[in-house]
GROMACS .gro file of C-alpha atoms in nm:
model
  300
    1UNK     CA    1  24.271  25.594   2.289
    2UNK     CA    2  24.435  25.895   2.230
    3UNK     CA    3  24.302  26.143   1.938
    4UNK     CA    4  24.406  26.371   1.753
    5UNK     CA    5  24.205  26.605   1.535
    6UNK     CA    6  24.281  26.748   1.228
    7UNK     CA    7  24.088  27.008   1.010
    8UNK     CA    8  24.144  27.182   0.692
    9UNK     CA    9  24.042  27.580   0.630
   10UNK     CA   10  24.007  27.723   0.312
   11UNK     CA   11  23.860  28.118   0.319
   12UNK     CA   12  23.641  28.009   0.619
   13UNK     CA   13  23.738  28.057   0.907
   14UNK     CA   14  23.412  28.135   1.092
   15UNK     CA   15  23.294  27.789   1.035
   16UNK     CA   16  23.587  27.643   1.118
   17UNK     CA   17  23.624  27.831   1.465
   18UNK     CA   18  23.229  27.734   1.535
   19UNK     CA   19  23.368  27.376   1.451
   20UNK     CA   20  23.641  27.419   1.690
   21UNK     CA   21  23.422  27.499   1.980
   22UNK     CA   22  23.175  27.202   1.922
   23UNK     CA   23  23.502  26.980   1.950
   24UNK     CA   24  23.565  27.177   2.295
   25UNK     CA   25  23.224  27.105   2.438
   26UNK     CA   26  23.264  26.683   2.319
   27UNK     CA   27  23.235  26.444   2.637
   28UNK     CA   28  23.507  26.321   2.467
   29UNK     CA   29  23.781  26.544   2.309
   30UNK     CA   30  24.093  26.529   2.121
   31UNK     CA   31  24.445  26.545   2.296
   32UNK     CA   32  24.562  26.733   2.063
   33UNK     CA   33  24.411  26.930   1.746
   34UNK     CA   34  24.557  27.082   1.426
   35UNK     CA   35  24.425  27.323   1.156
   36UNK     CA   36  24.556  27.362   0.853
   37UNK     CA   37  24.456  27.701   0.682
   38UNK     CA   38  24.524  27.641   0.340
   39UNK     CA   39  24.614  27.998   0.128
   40UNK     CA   40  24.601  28.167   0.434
   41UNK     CA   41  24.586  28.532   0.499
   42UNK     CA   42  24.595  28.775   0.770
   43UNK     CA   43  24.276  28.810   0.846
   44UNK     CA   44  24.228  28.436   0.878
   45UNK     CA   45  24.502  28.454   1.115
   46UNK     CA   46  24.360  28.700   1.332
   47UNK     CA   47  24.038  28.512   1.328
   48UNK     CA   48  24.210  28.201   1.517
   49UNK     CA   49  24.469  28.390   1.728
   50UNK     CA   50  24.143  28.610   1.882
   51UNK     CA   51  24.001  28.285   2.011
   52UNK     CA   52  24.043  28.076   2.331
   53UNK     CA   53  23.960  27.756   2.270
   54UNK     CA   54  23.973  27.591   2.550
   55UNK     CA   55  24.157  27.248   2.376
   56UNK     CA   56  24.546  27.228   2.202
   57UNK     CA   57  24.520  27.418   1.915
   58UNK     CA   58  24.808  27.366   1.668
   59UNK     CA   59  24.795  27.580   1.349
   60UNK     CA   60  25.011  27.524   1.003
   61UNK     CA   61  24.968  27.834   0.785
   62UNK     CA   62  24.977  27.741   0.405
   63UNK     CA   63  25.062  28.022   0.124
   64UNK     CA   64  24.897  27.843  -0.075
   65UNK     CA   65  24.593  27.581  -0.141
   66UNK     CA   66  24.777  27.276  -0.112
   67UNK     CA   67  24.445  27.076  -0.134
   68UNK     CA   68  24.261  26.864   0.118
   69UNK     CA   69  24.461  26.539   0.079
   70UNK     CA   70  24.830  26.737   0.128
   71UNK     CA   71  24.717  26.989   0.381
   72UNK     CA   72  24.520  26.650   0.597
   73UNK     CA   73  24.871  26.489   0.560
   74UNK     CA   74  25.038  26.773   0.702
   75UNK     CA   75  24.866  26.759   0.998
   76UNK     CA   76  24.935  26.372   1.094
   77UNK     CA   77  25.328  26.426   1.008
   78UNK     CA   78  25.298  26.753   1.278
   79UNK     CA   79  25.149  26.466   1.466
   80UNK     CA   80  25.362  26.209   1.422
   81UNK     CA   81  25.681  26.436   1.470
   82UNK     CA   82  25.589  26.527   1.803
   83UNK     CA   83  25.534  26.153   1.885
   84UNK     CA   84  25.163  26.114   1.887
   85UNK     CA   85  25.061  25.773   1.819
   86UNK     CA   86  24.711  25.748   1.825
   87UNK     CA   87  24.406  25.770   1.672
   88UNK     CA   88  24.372  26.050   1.376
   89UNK     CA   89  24.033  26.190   1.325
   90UNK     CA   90  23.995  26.366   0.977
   91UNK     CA   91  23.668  26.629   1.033
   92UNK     CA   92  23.547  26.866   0.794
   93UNK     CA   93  23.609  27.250   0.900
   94UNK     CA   94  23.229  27.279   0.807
   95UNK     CA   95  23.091  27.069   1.014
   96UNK     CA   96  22.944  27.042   1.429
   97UNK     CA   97  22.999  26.710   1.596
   98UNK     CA   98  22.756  26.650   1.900
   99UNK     CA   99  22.903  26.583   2.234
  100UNK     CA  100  22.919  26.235   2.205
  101UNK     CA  101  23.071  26.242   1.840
  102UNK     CA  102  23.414  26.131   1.930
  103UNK     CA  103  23.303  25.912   2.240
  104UNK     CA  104  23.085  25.694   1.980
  105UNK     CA  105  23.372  25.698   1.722
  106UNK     CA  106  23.614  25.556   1.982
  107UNK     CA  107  23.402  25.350   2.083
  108UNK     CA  108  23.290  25.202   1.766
  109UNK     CA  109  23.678  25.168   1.660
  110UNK     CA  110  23.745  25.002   1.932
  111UNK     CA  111  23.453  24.723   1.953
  112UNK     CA  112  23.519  24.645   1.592
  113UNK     CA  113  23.855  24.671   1.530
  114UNK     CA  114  23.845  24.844   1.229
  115UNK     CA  115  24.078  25.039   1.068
  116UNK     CA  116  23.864  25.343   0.966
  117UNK     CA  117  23.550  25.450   1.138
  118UNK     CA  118  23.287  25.754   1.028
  119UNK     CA  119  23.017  25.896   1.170
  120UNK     CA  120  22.644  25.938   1.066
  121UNK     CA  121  22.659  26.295   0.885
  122UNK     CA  122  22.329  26.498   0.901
  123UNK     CA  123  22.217  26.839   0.797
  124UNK     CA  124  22.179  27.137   1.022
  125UNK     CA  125  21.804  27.033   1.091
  126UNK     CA  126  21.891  26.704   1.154
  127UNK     CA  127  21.860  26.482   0.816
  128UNK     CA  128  22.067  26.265   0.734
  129UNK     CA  129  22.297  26.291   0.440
  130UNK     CA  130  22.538  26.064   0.476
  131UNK     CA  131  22.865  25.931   0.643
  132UNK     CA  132  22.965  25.631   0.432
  133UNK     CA  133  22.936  25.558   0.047
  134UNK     CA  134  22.895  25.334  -0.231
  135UNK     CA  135  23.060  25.260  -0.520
  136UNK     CA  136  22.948  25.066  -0.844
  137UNK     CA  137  23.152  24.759  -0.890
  138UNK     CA  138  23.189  24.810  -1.298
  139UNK     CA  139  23.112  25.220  -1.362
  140UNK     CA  140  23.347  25.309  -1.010
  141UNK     CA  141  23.021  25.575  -0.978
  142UNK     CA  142  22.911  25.638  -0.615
  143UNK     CA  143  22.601  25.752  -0.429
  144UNK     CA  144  22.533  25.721  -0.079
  145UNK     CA  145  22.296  25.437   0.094
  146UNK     CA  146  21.975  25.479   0.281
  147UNK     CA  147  22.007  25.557   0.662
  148UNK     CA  148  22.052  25.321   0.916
  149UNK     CA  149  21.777  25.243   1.088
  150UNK     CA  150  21.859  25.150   1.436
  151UNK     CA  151  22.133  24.923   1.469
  152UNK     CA  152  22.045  24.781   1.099
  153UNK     CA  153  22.352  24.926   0.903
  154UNK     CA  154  22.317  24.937   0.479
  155UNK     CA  155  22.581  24.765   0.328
  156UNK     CA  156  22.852  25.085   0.222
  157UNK     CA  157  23.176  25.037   0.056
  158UNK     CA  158  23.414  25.373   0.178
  159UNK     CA  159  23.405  25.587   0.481
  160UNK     CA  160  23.317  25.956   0.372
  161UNK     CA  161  23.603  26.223   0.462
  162UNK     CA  162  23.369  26.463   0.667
  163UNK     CA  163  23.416  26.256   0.981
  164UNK     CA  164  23.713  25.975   0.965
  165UNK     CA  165  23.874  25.822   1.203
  166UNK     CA  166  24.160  25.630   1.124
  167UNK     CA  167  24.341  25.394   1.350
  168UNK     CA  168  24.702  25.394   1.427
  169UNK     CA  169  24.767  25.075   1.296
  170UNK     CA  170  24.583  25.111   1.007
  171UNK     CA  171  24.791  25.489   0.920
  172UNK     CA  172  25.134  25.293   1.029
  173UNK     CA  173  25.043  25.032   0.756
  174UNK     CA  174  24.849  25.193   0.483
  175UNK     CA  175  24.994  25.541   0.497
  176UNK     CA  176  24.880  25.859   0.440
  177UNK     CA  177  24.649  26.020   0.177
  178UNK     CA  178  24.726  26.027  -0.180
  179UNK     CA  179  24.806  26.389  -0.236
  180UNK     CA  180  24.688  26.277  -0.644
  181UNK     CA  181  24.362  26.402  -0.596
  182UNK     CA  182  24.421  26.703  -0.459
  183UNK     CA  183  24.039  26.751  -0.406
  184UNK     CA  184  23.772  26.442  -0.368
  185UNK     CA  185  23.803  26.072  -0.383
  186UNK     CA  186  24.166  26.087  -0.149
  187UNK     CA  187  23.893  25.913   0.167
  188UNK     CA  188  23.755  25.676  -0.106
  189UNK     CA  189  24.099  25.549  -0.238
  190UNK     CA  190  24.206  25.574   0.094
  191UNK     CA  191  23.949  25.317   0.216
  192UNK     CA  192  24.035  25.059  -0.076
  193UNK     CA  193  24.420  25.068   0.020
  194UNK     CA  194  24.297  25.011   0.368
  195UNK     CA  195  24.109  24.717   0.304
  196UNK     CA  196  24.366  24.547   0.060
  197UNK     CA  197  24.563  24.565   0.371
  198UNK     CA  198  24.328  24.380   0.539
  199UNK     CA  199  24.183  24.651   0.752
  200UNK     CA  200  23.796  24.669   0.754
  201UNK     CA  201  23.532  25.013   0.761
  202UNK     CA  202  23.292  25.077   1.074
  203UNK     CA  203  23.035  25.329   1.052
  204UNK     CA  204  22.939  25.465   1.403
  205UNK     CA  205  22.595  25.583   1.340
  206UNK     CA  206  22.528  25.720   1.736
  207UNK     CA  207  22.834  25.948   1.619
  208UNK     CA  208  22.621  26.237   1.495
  209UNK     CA  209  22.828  26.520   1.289
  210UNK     CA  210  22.614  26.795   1.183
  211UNK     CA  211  22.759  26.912   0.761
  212UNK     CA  212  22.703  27.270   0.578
  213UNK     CA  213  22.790  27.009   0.258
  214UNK     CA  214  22.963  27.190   0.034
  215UNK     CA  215  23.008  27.530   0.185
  216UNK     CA  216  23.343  27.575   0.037
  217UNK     CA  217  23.291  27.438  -0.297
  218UNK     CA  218  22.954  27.414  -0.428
  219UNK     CA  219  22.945  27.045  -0.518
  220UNK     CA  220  22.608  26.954  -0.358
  221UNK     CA  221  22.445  27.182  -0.589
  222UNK     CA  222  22.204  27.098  -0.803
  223UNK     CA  223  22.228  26.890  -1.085
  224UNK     CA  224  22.418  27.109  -1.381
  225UNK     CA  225  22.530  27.386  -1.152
  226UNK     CA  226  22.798  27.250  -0.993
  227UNK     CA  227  23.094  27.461  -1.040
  228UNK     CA  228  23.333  27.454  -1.344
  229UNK     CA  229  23.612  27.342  -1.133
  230UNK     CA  230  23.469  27.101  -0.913
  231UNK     CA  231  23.284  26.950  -1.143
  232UNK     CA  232  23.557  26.891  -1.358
  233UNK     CA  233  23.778  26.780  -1.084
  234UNK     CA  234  23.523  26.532  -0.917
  235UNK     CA  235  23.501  26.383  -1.274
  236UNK     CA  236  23.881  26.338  -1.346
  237UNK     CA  237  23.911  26.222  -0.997
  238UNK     CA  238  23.663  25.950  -1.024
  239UNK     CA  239  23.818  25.802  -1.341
  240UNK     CA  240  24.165  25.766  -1.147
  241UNK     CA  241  24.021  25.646  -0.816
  242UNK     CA  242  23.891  25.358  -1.056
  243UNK     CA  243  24.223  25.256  -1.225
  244UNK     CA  244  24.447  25.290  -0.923
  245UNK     CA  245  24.188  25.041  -0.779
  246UNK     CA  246  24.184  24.773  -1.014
  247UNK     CA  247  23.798  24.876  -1.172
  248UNK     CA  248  23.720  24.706  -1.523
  249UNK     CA  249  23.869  24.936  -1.779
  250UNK     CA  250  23.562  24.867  -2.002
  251UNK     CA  251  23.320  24.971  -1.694
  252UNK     CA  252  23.621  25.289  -1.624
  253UNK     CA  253  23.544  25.435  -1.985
  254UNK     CA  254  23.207  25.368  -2.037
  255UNK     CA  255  23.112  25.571  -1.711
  256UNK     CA  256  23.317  25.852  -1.854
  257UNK     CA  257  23.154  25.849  -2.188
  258UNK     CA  258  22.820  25.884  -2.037
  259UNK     CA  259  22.918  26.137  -1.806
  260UNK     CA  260  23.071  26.347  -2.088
  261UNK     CA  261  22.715  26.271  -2.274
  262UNK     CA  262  22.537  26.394  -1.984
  263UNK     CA  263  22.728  26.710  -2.014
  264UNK     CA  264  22.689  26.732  -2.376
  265UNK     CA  265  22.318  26.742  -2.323
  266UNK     CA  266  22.370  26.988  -2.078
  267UNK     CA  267  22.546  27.205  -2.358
  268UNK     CA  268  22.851  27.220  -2.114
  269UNK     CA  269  23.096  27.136  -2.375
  270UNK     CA  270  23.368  27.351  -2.228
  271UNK     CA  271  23.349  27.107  -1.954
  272UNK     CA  272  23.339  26.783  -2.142
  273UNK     CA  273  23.662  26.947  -2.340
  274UNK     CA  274  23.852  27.025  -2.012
  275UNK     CA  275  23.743  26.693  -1.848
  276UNK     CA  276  23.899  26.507  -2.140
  277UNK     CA  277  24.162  26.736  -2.103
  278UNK     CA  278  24.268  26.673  -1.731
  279UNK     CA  279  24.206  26.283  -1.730
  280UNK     CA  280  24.446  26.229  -2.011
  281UNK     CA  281  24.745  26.473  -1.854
  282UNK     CA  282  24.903  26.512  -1.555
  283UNK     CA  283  25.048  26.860  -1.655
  284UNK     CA  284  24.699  26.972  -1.786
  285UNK     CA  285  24.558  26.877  -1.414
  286UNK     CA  286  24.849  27.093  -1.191
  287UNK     CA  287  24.810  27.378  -1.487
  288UNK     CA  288  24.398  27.331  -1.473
  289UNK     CA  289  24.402  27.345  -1.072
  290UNK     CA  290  24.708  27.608  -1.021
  291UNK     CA  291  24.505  27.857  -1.279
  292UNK     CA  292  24.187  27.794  -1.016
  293UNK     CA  293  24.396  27.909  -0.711
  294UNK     CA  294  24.577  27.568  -0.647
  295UNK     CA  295  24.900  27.466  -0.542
  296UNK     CA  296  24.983  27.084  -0.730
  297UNK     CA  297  25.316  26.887  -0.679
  298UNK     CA  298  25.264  26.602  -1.035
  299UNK     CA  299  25.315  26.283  -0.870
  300UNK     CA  300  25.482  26.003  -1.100
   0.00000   0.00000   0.00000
């Protein structure tokens, strides 16, 4: 039952050091833990280096942002290279697990078998928020299901990428993340390749992981004030999540339409433009996220 953690920074390091700590103080905690800091800088640096953690600490220092799905995959190979072979927890930078986050995880993986387990997610007074999603069957749009209540679990199609625990014969079979995405819908796809392979999704919801949601990007804000980028990106991403996964391609493009109507109404049309724009090319996407701070590798 070996575990190890890995986390992805991006310009904030604070949170990710308070994270750190809460993963320190688990009744259960990982054997071995690695952060990626993606577009780091010195004074990121010197924020890690000045702490003793009390856990491994492993840290891969990125010139650039490589994105979430690259910079998580980065970690495993680390991982894998030095011969680790067990289970590979995926946690948000942003977030606190309680103690027993990683003891119910375990735990859960382990009494179900499956392949990829999450915790409940919750705010930082205590609501919950989330932890596993849903996805339409025709329109490929998501949203998340009601909370559990007691040991009565909502029926939930992926495993949300704040807390994700994946098990090592699910990553020996399935792989690793599609770096495609870049940012959003790599834990989604990753969940639909997992059951193909005949792997099924456990949601631990005693494994409590407090969320700032969207500290580093803005896309819990309100409705129409998302940010230009991730709003754009989140968009694109959806639309390819859908046809790598086999989604009716009349359901795939009339959920686009009406999302670019929504925007219309919105007056955004710089964003329905650019949206059109980065669905339809590859080269458009690395030049759209590169000119937004990015690093993109086009994958054929």
């Amino acid at each position: 039952m070996q575990t190890c953690a890995v986390l992805v920074n991006y310009k904030n390091a604070a949170l990710t050091v308070r994270c750190l700590h809460a993963l320190a103080q688990g009744t259960v905690k990982p054997d071995l833990i690695y952060v990626i800091d993606n577009a780091t800088c010195e004074e990121s640096q010197k924020v890690f280096q000045s702490e003793d953690f009390s856990i491994p600490v492993k840290f891969i220092w990125n010139k650039h942002n490589v994105g979430f799905a690259a910079a998580n995959n980065q970690g495993v190979r680390a991982a894998h290279a030095e011969g680790f072979e067990g289970f590979v927890w995926l946690i948000n930078n942003d977030t606190e697990p309680k103690g027993t986050a990683l003891e119910m995880l375990l735990q859960k993986a382990n009494e179900s078998g499956a392949g990829i387990t999450g915790s409940l997610i919750v705010d930082e007074k205590g609501n919950y928020i989330g932890g596993a999603g849903t996805v339409h069957a025709k329109f490929a749009s998501v949203g998340r299901p009601q909370a559990p209540q007691g040991s009565n679990v909502p029926h939930f199609d992926y495993i949300e990428g704040a807390s994700f625990l994946i098990s090592p014969e699910c990553i020996k079979t399935v792989g690793l993340l599609s770096e495609e995405f870049f940012l959003y819908f790599e834990e989604s796809d990753y969940c639909y390749r997992a059951k193909k392979a005949g792997f099924t999704l456990a949601w631990a919801t005693e494994s409590i992981v407090k969320h700032r949601i969207g500290s580093s990007t803005g896309s819990e804000n309100a409705k129409g004030c998302v940010p230009f980028f991730i709003d754009c990106l989140m968009i694109r991403n959806r639309i390819h999540f859908a046809k790598r996964n086999g989604f009716p391609a009349i359901g795939i493009w009339a959920g686009f339409l009406i999302s670019l109507a929504i925007r219309l109404k919105r007056r955004q049309l710089n964003r329905v433009l650019k949206i059109i724009e980065i669905t339809l090319s590859t080269k458009r996407l690395k030049k759209f996220i590169e000119n937004n701070g990015g690093y993109y590798e086009i994958h054929e």
